[in-house]
């Protein structure tokens, strides 16, 4: 924030109300769920550099326990995680928020996993991926709801 003429503080941030009435930044809210801290940090930095607001979770359980997960504009999740994998996490999240755009990423893609993701309108991205590729998919999810 920078001082405006007359000594007032000017801010470029815009805010909106979440479902529970709390105030949120209006930048697209993207939740990242991955048990690999390096991936979480890298995606957090990438998304923020593109003007998005990012929240990270170390597990599907942690994300599902968050009361604001459904306020996300989209979710990026890894496939292979602890007790709840990415497909099961997506299924549970869709049970709470049917229209939630979800991107499933994995370093171990198979035709079966890709098919299962697509059958449930989940986008799929193989690791490793380029930053531009991830941002393109995120933009697509935000514009079209992931479809």
PDB file of N, CA and C in Angstrom, residues 27-118:
ATOM      1  N   UNK A  27      -8.913 -11.916  -5.547  1.00  0.00           N
ATOM      2  CA  UNK A  27      -8.099 -12.667  -6.500  1.00  0.00           C
ATOM      3  C   UNK A  27      -8.600 -14.107  -6.502  1.00  0.00           C
ATOM      4  N   UNK A  28      -8.567 -14.778  -7.651  1.00  0.00           N
ATOM      5  CA  UNK A  28      -9.018 -16.169  -7.682  1.00  0.00           C
ATOM      6  C   UNK A  28      -8.324 -17.005  -6.602  1.00  0.00           C
ATOM      7  N   UNK A  29      -9.112 -17.705  -5.816  1.00  0.00           N
ATOM      8  CA  UNK A  29      -8.619 -18.527  -4.711  1.00  0.00           C
ATOM      9  C   UNK A  29      -8.383 -19.942  -5.220  1.00  0.00           C
ATOM     10  N   UNK A  30      -7.138 -20.386  -5.182  1.00  0.00           N
ATOM     11  CA  UNK A  30      -6.788 -21.717  -5.660  1.00  0.00           C
ATOM     12  C   UNK A  30      -6.205 -22.511  -4.503  1.00  0.00           C
ATOM     13  N   UNK A  31      -6.749 -23.690  -4.267  1.00  0.00           N
ATOM     14  CA  UNK A  31      -6.238 -24.567  -3.220  1.00  0.00           C
ATOM     15  C   UNK A  31      -5.358 -25.634  -3.847  1.00  0.00           C
ATOM     16  N   UNK A  32      -4.202 -25.860  -3.224  1.00  0.00           N
ATOM     17  CA  UNK A  32      -3.233 -26.849  -3.687  1.00  0.00           C
ATOM     18  C   UNK A  32      -3.114 -27.916  -2.608  1.00  0.00           C
ATOM     19  N   UNK A  33      -3.313 -29.180  -3.000  1.00  0.00           N
ATOM     20  CA  UNK A  33      -3.236 -30.294  -2.061  1.00  0.00           C
ATOM     21  C   UNK A  33      -2.170 -31.255  -2.566  1.00  0.00           C
ATOM     22  N   UNK A  34      -1.069 -31.358  -1.816  1.00  0.00           N
ATOM     23  CA  UNK A  34       0.030 -32.249  -2.206  1.00  0.00           C
ATOM     24  C   UNK A  34       0.846 -32.560  -0.964  1.00  0.00           C
ATOM     25  N   UNK A  35       1.212 -33.824  -0.786  1.00  0.00           N
ATOM     26  CA  UNK A  35       2.004 -34.189   0.380  1.00  0.00           C
ATOM     27  C   UNK A  35       3.478 -33.836   0.227  1.00  0.00           C
ATOM     28  N   UNK A  36       3.897 -33.401  -0.941  1.00  0.00           N
ATOM     29  CA  UNK A  36       5.276 -32.992  -1.202  1.00  0.00           C
ATOM     30  C   UNK A  36       5.397 -31.485  -0.965  1.00  0.00           C
ATOM     31  N   UNK A  37       6.104 -31.107   0.094  1.00  0.00           N
ATOM     32  CA  UNK A  37       6.221 -29.695   0.449  1.00  0.00           C
ATOM     33  C   UNK A  37       6.849 -28.866  -0.670  1.00  0.00           C
ATOM     34  N   UNK A  38       7.827 -29.422  -1.373  1.00  0.00           N
ATOM     35  CA  UNK A  38       8.471 -28.706  -2.467  1.00  0.00           C
ATOM     36  C   UNK A  38       7.489 -28.352  -3.574  1.00  0.00           C
ATOM     37  N   UNK A  39       6.609 -29.280  -3.910  1.00  0.00           N
ATOM     38  CA  UNK A  39       5.584 -29.024  -4.931  1.00  0.00           C
ATOM     39  C   UNK A  39       4.612 -27.957  -4.434  1.00  0.00           C
ATOM     40  N   UNK A  40       4.180 -28.084  -3.168  1.00  0.00           N
ATOM     41  CA  UNK A  40       3.255 -27.084  -2.611  1.00  0.00           C
ATOM     42  C   UNK A  40       3.854 -25.683  -2.667  1.00  0.00           C
ATOM     43  N   UNK A  41       5.106 -25.553  -2.247  1.00  0.00           N
ATOM     44  CA  UNK A  41       5.751 -24.235  -2.243  1.00  0.00           C
ATOM     45  C   UNK A  41       5.936 -23.694  -3.652  1.00  0.00           C
ATOM     46  N   UNK A  42       6.339 -24.564  -4.579  1.00  0.00           N
ATOM     47  CA  UNK A  42       6.543 -24.127  -5.965  1.00  0.00           C
ATOM     48  C   UNK A  42       5.227 -23.661  -6.589  1.00  0.00           C
ATOM     49  N   UNK A  43       4.158 -24.427  -6.386  1.00  0.00           N
ATOM     50  CA  UNK A  43       2.862 -24.037  -6.947  1.00  0.00           C
ATOM     51  C   UNK A  43       2.322 -22.777  -6.272  1.00  0.00           C
ATOM     52  N   UNK A  44       2.522 -22.661  -4.976  1.00  0.00           N
ATOM     53  CA  UNK A  44       2.105 -21.455  -4.266  1.00  0.00           C
ATOM     54  C   UNK A  44       2.778 -20.222  -4.880  1.00  0.00           C
ATOM     55  N   UNK A  45       4.079 -20.292  -5.088  1.00  0.00           N
ATOM     56  CA  UNK A  45       4.805 -19.174  -5.687  1.00  0.00           C
ATOM     57  C   UNK A  45       4.366 -18.884  -7.109  1.00  0.00           C
ATOM     58  N   UNK A  46       4.191 -19.930  -7.901  1.00  0.00           N
ATOM     59  CA  UNK A  46       3.767 -19.767  -9.292  1.00  0.00           C
ATOM     60  C   UNK A  46       2.391 -19.107  -9.369  1.00  0.00           C
ATOM     61  N   UNK A  47       1.454 -19.600  -8.591  1.00  0.00           N
ATOM     62  CA  UNK A  47       0.089 -19.073  -8.630  1.00  0.00           C
ATOM     63  C   UNK A  47       0.036 -17.626  -8.149  1.00  0.00           C
ATOM     64  N   UNK A  48       0.765 -17.326  -7.090  1.00  0.00           N
ATOM     65  CA  UNK A  48       0.796 -15.948  -6.579  1.00  0.00           C
ATOM     66  C   UNK A  48       1.449 -15.009  -7.588  1.00  0.00           C
ATOM     67  N   UNK A  49       2.487 -15.488  -8.283  1.00  0.00           N
ATOM     68  CA  UNK A  49       3.146 -14.637  -9.283  1.00  0.00           C
ATOM     69  C   UNK A  49       2.211 -14.322 -10.448  1.00  0.00           C
ATOM     70  N   UNK A  50       1.201 -15.163 -10.650  1.00  0.00           N
ATOM     71  CA  UNK A  50       0.221 -14.946 -11.719  1.00  0.00           C
ATOM     72  C   UNK A  50      -0.997 -14.157 -11.220  1.00  0.00           C
ATOM     73  N   UNK A  51      -0.946 -13.681  -9.981  1.00  0.00           N
ATOM     74  CA  UNK A  51      -2.027 -12.856  -9.451  1.00  0.00           C
ATOM     75  C   UNK A  51      -3.135 -13.599  -8.743  1.00  0.00           C
ATOM     76  N   UNK A  52      -2.923 -14.877  -8.475  1.00  0.00           N
ATOM     77  CA  UNK A  52      -3.934 -15.671  -7.786  1.00  0.00           C
ATOM     78  C   UNK A  52      -3.641 -15.700  -6.290  1.00  0.00           C
ATOM     79  N   UNK A  53      -4.630 -16.031  -5.520  1.00  0.00           N
ATOM     80  CA  UNK A  53      -4.476 -16.249  -4.097  1.00  0.00           C
ATOM     81  C   UNK A  53      -4.408 -17.762  -3.897  1.00  0.00           C
ATOM     82  N   UNK A  54      -3.356 -18.242  -3.247  1.00  0.00           N
ATOM     83  CA  UNK A  54      -3.172 -19.690  -3.106  1.00  0.00           C
ATOM     84  C   UNK A  54      -3.216 -20.099  -1.637  1.00  0.00           C
ATOM     85  N   UNK A  55      -3.802 -21.273  -1.411  1.00  0.00           N
ATOM     86  CA  UNK A  55      -3.792 -21.894  -0.091  1.00  0.00           C
ATOM     87  C   UNK A  55      -3.276 -23.303  -0.289  1.00  0.00           C
ATOM     88  N   UNK A  56      -2.431 -23.761   0.611  1.00  0.00           N
ATOM     89  CA  UNK A  56      -1.848 -25.090   0.446  1.00  0.00           C
ATOM     90  C   UNK A  56      -2.230 -25.996   1.616  1.00  0.00           C
ATOM     91  N   UNK A  57      -2.323 -27.284   1.277  1.00  0.00           N
ATOM     92  CA  UNK A  57      -2.666 -28.308   2.254  1.00  0.00           C
ATOM     93  C   UNK A  57      -1.748 -29.505   2.038  1.00  0.00           C
ATOM     94  N   UNK A  58      -1.272 -30.104   3.125  1.00  0.00           N
ATOM     95  CA  UNK A  58      -0.344 -31.229   3.047  1.00  0.00           C
ATOM     96  C   UNK A  58      -1.040 -32.571   2.837  1.00  0.00           C
ATOM     97  N   UNK A  59      -2.359 -32.598   2.957  1.00  0.00           N
ATOM     98  CA  UNK A  59      -3.092 -33.858   2.777  1.00  0.00           C
ATOM     99  C   UNK A  59      -4.538 -33.568   2.399  1.00  0.00           C
ATOM    100  N   UNK A  60      -5.178 -34.586   1.871  1.00  0.00           N
ATOM    101  CA  UNK A  60      -6.602 -34.475   1.552  1.00  0.00           C
ATOM    102  C   UNK A  60      -7.412 -34.281   2.827  1.00  0.00           C
ATOM    103  N   UNK A  61      -7.013 -34.967   3.892  1.00  0.00           N
ATOM    104  CA  UNK A  61      -7.720 -34.838   5.164  1.00  0.00           C
ATOM    105  C   UNK A  61      -7.687 -33.389   5.655  1.00  0.00           C
ATOM    106  N   UNK A  62      -6.517 -32.766   5.557  1.00  0.00           N
ATOM    107  CA  UNK A  62      -6.367 -31.374   5.991  1.00  0.00           C
ATOM    108  C   UNK A  62      -7.261 -30.451   5.154  1.00  0.00           C
ATOM    109  N   UNK A  63      -7.284 -30.672   3.863  1.00  0.00           N
ATOM    110  CA  UNK A  63      -8.108 -29.835   2.979  1.00  0.00           C
ATOM    111  C   UNK A  63      -9.592 -30.034   3.263  1.00  0.00           C
ATOM    112  N   UNK A  64     -10.019 -31.275   3.424  1.00  0.00           N
ATOM    113  CA  UNK A  64     -11.435 -31.553   3.676  1.00  0.00           C
ATOM    114  C   UNK A  64     -11.899 -31.006   5.025  1.00  0.00           C
ATOM    115  N   UNK A  65     -10.970 -30.894   5.982  1.00  0.00           N
ATOM    116  CA  UNK A  65     -11.314 -30.364   7.300  1.00  0.00           C
ATOM    117  C   UNK A  65     -11.406 -28.837   7.307  1.00  0.00           C
ATOM    118  N   UNK A  66     -10.884 -28.190   6.276  1.00  0.00           N
ATOM    119  CA  UNK A  66     -10.899 -26.732   6.221  1.00  0.00           C
ATOM    120  C   UNK A  66     -12.303 -26.236   5.874  1.00  0.00           C
ATOM    121  N   UNK A  67     -12.890 -25.377   6.703  1.00  0.00           N
ATOM    122  CA  UNK A  67     -14.252 -24.917   6.424  1.00  0.00           C
ATOM    123  C   UNK A  67     -14.364 -24.012   5.195  1.00  0.00           C
ATOM    124  N   UNK A  68     -13.228 -23.537   4.670  1.00  0.00           N
ATOM    125  CA  UNK A  68     -13.259 -22.631   3.519  1.00  0.00           C
ATOM    126  C   UNK A  68     -12.835 -23.297   2.213  1.00  0.00           C
ATOM    127  N   UNK A  69     -12.610 -24.599   2.220  1.00  0.00           N
ATOM    128  CA  UNK A  69     -12.157 -25.271   0.992  1.00  0.00           C
ATOM    129  C   UNK A  69     -13.173 -25.069  -0.139  1.00  0.00           C
ATOM    130  N   UNK A  70     -14.443 -25.015   0.187  1.00  0.00           N
ATOM    131  CA  UNK A  70     -15.480 -24.853  -0.838  1.00  0.00           C
ATOM    132  C   UNK A  70     -15.540 -23.436  -1.405  1.00  0.00           C
ATOM    133  N   UNK A  71     -14.829 -22.493  -0.783  1.00  0.00           N
ATOM    134  CA  UNK A  71     -14.748 -21.132  -1.314  1.00  0.00           C
ATOM    135  C   UNK A  71     -13.689 -21.020  -2.407  1.00  0.00           C
ATOM    136  N   UNK A  72     -12.927 -22.086  -2.628  1.00  0.00           N
ATOM    137  CA  UNK A  72     -11.896 -22.078  -3.668  1.00  0.00           C
ATOM    138  C   UNK A  72     -12.543 -21.956  -5.040  1.00  0.00           C
ATOM    139  N   UNK A  73     -11.874 -21.232  -5.930  1.00  0.00           N
ATOM    140  CA  UNK A  73     -12.339 -21.158  -7.317  1.00  0.00           C
ATOM    141  C   UNK A  73     -11.963 -22.419  -8.076  1.00  0.00           C
ATOM    142  N   UNK A  74     -10.871 -23.062  -7.655  1.00  0.00           N
ATOM    143  CA  UNK A  74     -10.483 -24.363  -8.202  1.00  0.00           C
ATOM    144  C   UNK A  74      -9.489 -25.016  -7.253  1.00  0.00           C
ATOM    145  N   UNK A  75      -9.301 -26.316  -7.442  1.00  0.00           N
ATOM    146  CA  UNK A  75      -8.404 -27.103  -6.594  1.00  0.00           C
ATOM    147  C   UNK A  75      -7.439 -27.874  -7.478  1.00  0.00           C
ATOM    148  N   UNK A  76      -6.167 -27.855  -7.075  1.00  0.00           N
ATOM    149  CA  UNK A  76      -5.128 -28.656  -7.720  1.00  0.00           C
ATOM    150  C   UNK A  76      -4.708 -29.697  -6.696  1.00  0.00           C
ATOM    151  N   UNK A  77      -4.754 -30.978  -7.070  1.00  0.00           N
ATOM    152  CA  UNK A  77      -4.392 -32.028  -6.125  1.00  0.00           C
ATOM    153  C   UNK A  77      -3.487 -33.065  -6.773  1.00  0.00           C
ATOM    154  N   UNK A  78      -2.612 -33.615  -5.954  1.00  0.00           N
ATOM    155  CA  UNK A  78      -1.776 -34.727  -6.385  1.00  0.00           C
ATOM    156  C   UNK A  78      -2.619 -35.996  -6.329  1.00  0.00           C
ATOM    157  N   UNK A  79      -2.220 -36.994  -7.095  1.00  0.00           N
ATOM    158  CA  UNK A  79      -2.934 -38.271  -7.061  1.00  0.00           C
ATOM    159  C   UNK A  79      -2.492 -39.101  -5.865  1.00  0.00           C
ATOM    160  N   UNK A  80      -1.184 -39.326  -5.761  1.00  0.00           N
ATOM    161  CA  UNK A  80      -0.678 -40.241  -4.744  1.00  0.00           C
ATOM    162  C   UNK A  80      -0.317 -39.483  -3.474  1.00  0.00           C
ATOM    163  N   UNK A  81      -1.186 -39.637  -2.481  1.00  0.00           N
ATOM    164  CA  UNK A  81      -0.961 -39.028  -1.175  1.00  0.00           C
ATOM    165  C   UNK A  81      -1.246 -40.082  -0.126  1.00  0.00           C
ATOM    166  N   UNK A  82      -1.220 -39.709   1.127  1.00  0.00           N
ATOM    167  CA  UNK A  82      -1.417 -40.617   2.251  1.00  0.00           C
ATOM    168  C   UNK A  82      -2.634 -41.509   2.178  1.00  0.00           C
ATOM    169  N   UNK A  83      -3.497 -41.422   3.189  1.00  0.00           N
ATOM    170  CA  UNK A  83      -4.650 -42.325   3.286  1.00  0.00           C
ATOM    171  C   UNK A  83      -5.718 -42.064   2.236  1.00  0.00           C
ATOM    172  N   UNK A  84      -5.876 -40.820   1.834  1.00  0.00           N
ATOM    173  CA  UNK A  84      -6.882 -40.477   0.821  1.00  0.00           C
ATOM    174  C   UNK A  84      -6.148 -40.000  -0.422  1.00  0.00           C
ATOM    175  N   UNK A  85      -6.316 -40.719  -1.534  1.00  0.00           N
ATOM    176  CA  UNK A  85      -5.624 -40.301  -2.763  1.00  0.00           C
ATOM    177  C   UNK A  85      -6.402 -39.184  -3.454  1.00  0.00           C
ATOM    178  N   UNK A  86      -5.820 -38.642  -4.509  1.00  0.00           N
ATOM    179  CA  UNK A  86      -6.407 -37.500  -5.198  1.00  0.00           C
ATOM    180  C   UNK A  86      -7.776 -37.764  -5.794  1.00  0.00           C
ATOM    181  N   UNK A  87      -7.993 -38.954  -6.334  1.00  0.00           N
ATOM    182  CA  UNK A  87      -9.308 -39.269  -6.909  1.00  0.00           C
ATOM    183  C   UNK A  87     -10.382 -39.369  -5.828  1.00  0.00           C
ATOM    184  N   UNK A  88     -10.053 -39.990  -4.710  1.00  0.00           N
ATOM    185  CA  UNK A  88     -11.014 -40.089  -3.606  1.00  0.00           C
ATOM    186  C   UNK A  88     -11.277 -38.703  -3.009  1.00  0.00           C
ATOM    187  N   UNK A  89     -10.219 -37.906  -2.871  1.00  0.00           N
ATOM    188  CA  UNK A  89     -10.380 -36.530  -2.389  1.00  0.00           C
ATOM    189  C   UNK A  89     -11.325 -35.758  -3.309  1.00  0.00           C
ATOM    190  N   UNK A  90     -11.107 -35.866  -4.615  1.00  0.00           N
ATOM    191  CA  UNK A  90     -11.954 -35.168  -5.590  1.00  0.00           C
ATOM    192  C   UNK A  90     -13.404 -35.639  -5.475  1.00  0.00           C
ATOM    193  N   UNK A  91     -13.603 -36.943  -5.304  1.00  0.00           N
ATOM    194  CA  UNK A  91     -14.958 -37.483  -5.159  1.00  0.00           C
ATOM    195  C   UNK A  91     -15.643 -36.876  -3.932  1.00  0.00           C
ATOM    196  N   UNK A  92     -14.936 -36.827  -2.813  1.00  0.00           N
ATOM    197  CA  UNK A  92     -15.516 -36.272  -1.584  1.00  0.00           C
ATOM    198  C   UNK A  92     -15.783 -34.774  -1.721  1.00  0.00           C
ATOM    199  N   UNK A  93     -14.852 -34.068  -2.335  1.00  0.00           N
ATOM    200  CA  UNK A  93     -15.032 -32.631  -2.520  1.00  0.00           C
ATOM    201  C   UNK A  93     -16.210 -32.351  -3.445  1.00  0.00           C
ATOM    202  N   UNK A  94     -16.337 -33.134  -4.500  1.00  0.00           N
ATOM    203  CA  UNK A  94     -17.466 -32.963  -5.427  1.00  0.00           C
ATOM    204  C   UNK A  94     -18.798 -33.265  -4.736  1.00  0.00           C
ATOM    205  N   UNK A  95     -18.777 -34.117  -3.734  1.00  0.00           N
ATOM    206  CA  UNK A  95     -19.990 -34.385  -2.969  1.00  0.00           C
ATOM    207  C   UNK A  95     -20.456 -33.162  -2.198  1.00  0.00           C
ATOM    208  N   UNK A  96     -19.526 -32.277  -1.878  1.00  0.00           N
ATOM    209  CA  UNK A  96     -19.846 -31.052  -1.143  1.00  0.00           C
ATOM    210  C   UNK A  96     -20.027 -29.855  -2.063  1.00  0.00           C
ATOM    211  N   UNK A  97     -19.341 -29.861  -3.187  1.00  0.00           N
ATOM    212  CA  UNK A  97     -19.380 -28.726  -4.115  1.00  0.00           C
ATOM    213  C   UNK A  97     -19.293 -29.268  -5.538  1.00  0.00           C
ATOM    214  N   UNK A  98     -20.419 -29.638  -6.092  1.00  0.00           N
ATOM    215  CA  UNK A  98     -20.494 -30.344  -7.372  1.00  0.00           C
ATOM    216  C   UNK A  98     -19.766 -29.641  -8.504  1.00  0.00           C
ATOM    217  N   UNK A  99     -19.810 -28.323  -8.544  1.00  0.00           N
ATOM    218  CA  UNK A  99     -19.245 -27.590  -9.679  1.00  0.00           C
ATOM    219  C   UNK A  99     -17.767 -27.229  -9.500  1.00  0.00           C
ATOM    220  N   UNK A 100     -17.135 -27.668  -8.435  1.00  0.00           N
ATOM    221  CA  UNK A 100     -15.747 -27.299  -8.159  1.00  0.00           C
ATOM    222  C   UNK A 100     -14.812 -27.811  -9.254  1.00  0.00           C
ATOM    223  N   UNK A 101     -14.100 -26.916  -9.961  1.00  0.00           N
ATOM    224  CA  UNK A 101     -13.104 -27.369 -10.940  1.00  0.00           C
ATOM    225  C   UNK A 101     -11.904 -27.988 -10.210  1.00  0.00           C
ATOM    226  N   UNK A 102     -11.493 -29.167 -10.661  1.00  0.00           N
ATOM    227  CA  UNK A 102     -10.399 -29.889 -10.009  1.00  0.00           C
ATOM    228  C   UNK A 102      -9.396 -30.336 -11.058  1.00  0.00           C
ATOM    229  N   UNK A 103      -8.115 -30.156 -10.718  1.00  0.00           N
ATOM    230  CA  UNK A 103      -7.010 -30.636 -11.546  1.00  0.00           C
ATOM    231  C   UNK A 103      -6.268 -31.705 -10.765  1.00  0.00           C
ATOM    232  N   UNK A 104      -6.139 -32.879 -11.350  1.00  0.00           N
ATOM    233  CA  UNK A 104      -5.407 -33.991 -10.756  1.00  0.00           C
ATOM    234  C   UNK A 104      -4.052 -34.067 -11.431  1.00  0.00           C
ATOM    235  N   UNK A 105      -2.987 -34.073 -10.637  1.00  0.00           N
ATOM    236  CA  UNK A 105      -1.651 -34.190 -11.220  1.00  0.00           C
ATOM    237  C   UNK A 105      -0.959 -35.417 -10.640  1.00  0.00           C
ATOM    238  N   UNK A 106      -0.127 -36.053 -11.476  1.00  0.00           N
ATOM    239  CA  UNK A 106       0.596 -37.235 -11.025  1.00  0.00           C
ATOM    240  C   UNK A 106       1.871 -37.431 -11.826  1.00  0.00           C
ATOM    241  N   UNK A 107       2.854 -37.990 -11.162  1.00  0.00           N
ATOM    242  CA  UNK A 107       4.102 -38.356 -11.831  1.00  0.00           C
ATOM    243  C   UNK A 107       4.012 -39.764 -12.409  1.00  0.00           C
ATOM    244  N   UNK A 108       2.920 -40.464 -12.111  1.00  0.00           N
ATOM    245  CA  UNK A 108       2.749 -41.848 -12.560  1.00  0.00           C
ATOM    246  C   UNK A 108       1.433 -42.006 -13.320  1.00  0.00           C
ATOM    247  N   UNK A 109       1.319 -41.375 -14.482  1.00  0.00           N
ATOM    248  CA  UNK A 109       0.059 -41.435 -15.227  1.00  0.00           C
ATOM    249  C   UNK A 109      -0.178 -42.807 -15.853  1.00  0.00           C
ATOM    250  N   UNK A 110      -1.423 -43.217 -15.833  1.00  0.00           N
ATOM    251  CA  UNK A 110      -1.830 -44.427 -16.548  1.00  0.00           C
ATOM    252  C   UNK A 110      -3.104 -44.088 -17.321  1.00  0.00           C
ATOM    253  N   UNK A 111      -3.386 -44.872 -18.327  1.00  0.00           N
ATOM    254  CA  UNK A 111      -4.599 -44.651 -19.117  1.00  0.00           C
ATOM    255  C   UNK A 111      -5.838 -44.797 -18.238  1.00  0.00           C
ATOM    256  N   UNK A 112      -5.809 -45.733 -17.287  1.00  0.00           N
ATOM    257  CA  UNK A 112      -6.946 -45.953 -16.400  1.00  0.00           C
ATOM    258  C   UNK A 112      -7.208 -44.729 -15.515  1.00  0.00           C
ATOM    259  N   UNK A 113      -6.156 -44.157 -14.947  1.00  0.00           N
ATOM    260  CA  UNK A 113      -6.320 -42.976 -14.094  1.00  0.00           C
ATOM    261  C   UNK A 113      -6.833 -41.798 -14.912  1.00  0.00           C
ATOM    262  N   UNK A 114      -6.252 -41.610 -16.093  1.00  0.00           N
ATOM    263  CA  UNK A 114      -6.708 -40.523 -16.968  1.00  0.00           C
ATOM    264  C   UNK A 114      -8.188 -40.682 -17.313  1.00  0.00           C
ATOM    265  N   UNK A 115      -8.587 -41.904 -17.631  1.00  0.00           N
ATOM    266  CA  UNK A 115      -9.980 -42.182 -17.982  1.00  0.00           C
ATOM    267  C   UNK A 115     -10.896 -41.891 -16.797  1.00  0.00           C
ATOM    268  N   UNK A 116     -10.522 -42.364 -15.613  1.00  0.00           N
ATOM    269  CA  UNK A 116     -11.345 -42.141 -14.421  1.00  0.00           C
ATOM    270  C   UNK A 116     -11.477 -40.656 -14.103  1.00  0.00           C
ATOM    271  N   UNK A 117     -10.401 -39.918 -14.281  1.00  0.00           N
ATOM    272  CA  UNK A 117     -10.448 -38.472 -14.032  1.00  0.00           C
ATOM    273  C   UNK A 117     -11.396 -37.798 -15.019  1.00  0.00           C
ATOM    274  N   UNK A 118     -11.252 -38.126 -16.268  1.00  0.00           N
ATOM    275  CA  UNK A 118     -12.083 -37.484 -17.298  1.00  0.00           C
ATOM    276  C   UNK A 118     -13.561 -37.851 -17.156  1.00  0.00           C
TER     277      UNK A 118
END
